[in-house]
Structure formats: C-alpha cells, structure tokens
XYZ file of C-alpha atoms in Angstrom:
132
model
C 20.701 -47.796 -5.980
C 20.604 -49.908 -10.075
C 19.613 -48.334 -12.970
C 16.268 -49.275 -13.619
C 15.334 -47.680 -10.340
C 16.912 -44.675 -10.969
C 14.795 -44.625 -14.287
C 11.313 -45.037 -12.518
C 12.498 -42.408 -9.947
C 12.961 -39.910 -12.742
C 9.794 -40.547 -14.449
C 8.045 -40.045 -11.002
C 10.006 -36.937 -10.139
C 9.379 -35.553 -13.794
C 5.816 -36.525 -13.248
C 5.081 -35.000 -9.568
C 7.078 -31.685 -10.813
C 4.787 -31.440 -13.618
C 1.415 -31.923 -11.511
C 2.565 -29.425 -8.940
C 3.059 -26.963 -12.696
C -0.411 -27.801 -13.039
C -1.763 -27.253 -9.438
C -0.111 -23.681 -9.454
C -1.354 -22.719 -12.633
C -5.045 -23.550 -12.311
C -5.811 -23.075 -8.745
C -7.994 -20.043 -8.171
C -6.214 -17.038 -6.429
C -7.661 -15.692 -3.288
C -10.723 -13.442 -4.046
C -10.731 -9.917 -2.000
C -13.945 -9.287 -0.452
C -13.213 -6.296 1.835
C -11.167 -3.350 1.416
C -9.612 -1.089 3.760
C -7.941 2.602 2.869
C -5.758 4.429 5.017
C -5.738 8.027 4.356
C -2.404 9.759 5.963
C -1.895 13.598 6.495
C 1.212 14.373 7.772
C 2.648 17.453 10.175
C 3.942 20.059 8.229
C 7.363 20.050 9.884
C 8.106 16.302 8.777
C 10.482 15.977 6.280
C 10.327 13.870 2.754
C 12.540 11.122 3.630
C 10.509 10.375 6.857
C 7.399 9.945 4.579
C 9.500 7.616 2.154
C 10.611 5.540 5.152
C 6.773 5.323 6.493
C 5.914 4.385 2.636
C 8.100 1.566 2.925
C 7.712 0.442 5.834
C 3.761 0.076 5.215
C 4.320 -1.599 1.732
C 6.787 -4.135 4.016
C 3.476 -5.136 6.098
C 2.062 -6.965 2.804
C 4.888 -9.194 2.996
C 4.926 -9.957 6.587
C 1.229 -10.112 7.093
C -0.413 -13.462 5.454
C -3.860 -11.641 5.809
C -3.525 -8.988 2.895
C -4.570 -10.167 -0.281
C -3.451 -6.693 -2.461
C -1.853 -3.504 -1.290
C -1.174 -0.516 -3.561
C -0.645 3.212 -2.371
C 0.567 6.322 -3.356
C 0.403 10.096 -3.135
C -2.790 12.089 -3.149
C -3.334 14.667 -5.935
C -4.998 18.164 -4.532
C -8.084 19.295 -6.473
C -7.585 22.197 -8.646
C -6.620 25.443 -6.412
C -7.213 23.378 -3.026
C -4.611 22.021 -0.527
C -4.768 18.318 -0.239
C -6.888 16.821 2.396
C -4.161 13.965 3.077
C -0.560 13.694 1.832
C -0.932 9.546 0.886
C -2.997 7.048 0.672
C -2.777 3.024 1.618
C -5.095 0.785 -0.279
C -5.714 -2.750 1.130
C -7.777 -6.011 -0.185
C -8.583 -8.692 2.497
C -10.832 -11.898 2.246
C -12.646 -11.147 5.234
C -13.453 -8.978 8.059
C -11.713 -10.786 10.284
C -8.300 -10.796 8.449
C -8.575 -7.240 8.710
C -9.336 -7.086 12.295
C -6.588 -9.723 12.720
C -3.944 -7.334 10.501
C -5.096 -4.393 12.623
C -3.995 -6.560 15.793
C -1.028 -7.704 14.328
C 2.390 -6.956 15.946
C 3.922 -6.014 12.646
C 1.238 -3.515 11.928
C 1.425 -2.032 16.139
C 4.747 -1.705 15.748
C 4.473 0.185 12.255
C 1.593 2.568 14.164
C 3.918 3.063 17.085
C 7.254 3.911 15.092
C 5.217 6.375 12.554
C 2.425 7.862 14.451
C 4.497 10.920 15.793
C 4.557 12.018 12.414
C 1.146 12.035 11.456
C -1.222 14.974 11.809
C -4.201 13.039 10.861
C -5.349 9.516 9.908
C -8.618 8.461 8.021
C -9.609 4.626 7.660
C -12.345 3.512 5.922
C -13.437 -0.075 5.760
C -16.093 -1.424 2.807
C -17.096 -4.438 1.142
C -15.428 -4.710 -2.310
C -18.797 -4.893 -4.934
C -18.600 -7.912 -7.417
C-alpha cells in the first residue's frame, strides 16, 4: 500500500470511529415499560452464605438475559418491632410483557430456580406497569 492510500485509510478510520462514538452517545437507551418484583423468604435453617450465593446468582441473570433492562436487589428492612415477611427483594424492569415472559421461560432462570428453590420458604412475584 502506498503512502497516499494509507493517509486516506487513516482519515476514513478516524471518521468512522468518531461516527460510532457520536452514535453511542446520542442513541436513546432502552426504556423500561414493565416491572417485576421478586420477594423471597428463606427457610429459618438456611445459612447466610446460601443467601449470598442466591443474591449473586440472581444478579448474574441480568448479564445472561438480554430481556432485562434494569436490575437491583437488597435485603428487606423490617418494620419497627415486627418480623419481616420476606428476607430479600429483586427488582427487574423490562420493555414489554413478552420480555417478562421470555425471562421466566429462559433456561437461565429455570436453572436458577431449580438450584435455589429448596432454600425458599415463600416467594412473592409482583408484575406491574411503570407509570411514565
């Protein structure tokens, strides 16, 4: 390749890189329209490390499942003087009900559920719209 061709190629490469940067900076993010909340109560005999593995495994579903737009989780805070009904909460957002159903039917979620279900005393799943 001669010197002139290399110069043109460099200019085209710089322009393409700049165009990709601008596209990434100004393209809109996926907007969540639906939310799903998982409240989990563990059996009393379950150790803390089992709960931690559960939390990390559920968080891993965000990376493995493209349908999930957003994910957050945490331990519940019991009301003053009352025992908490659930131990942990997982909050997921999706673009559509179809994405939500696809997540529940995914092999990753089925595998997670099979691995962790024995530790659960109770689970509550709430599906809802997100008001804009």
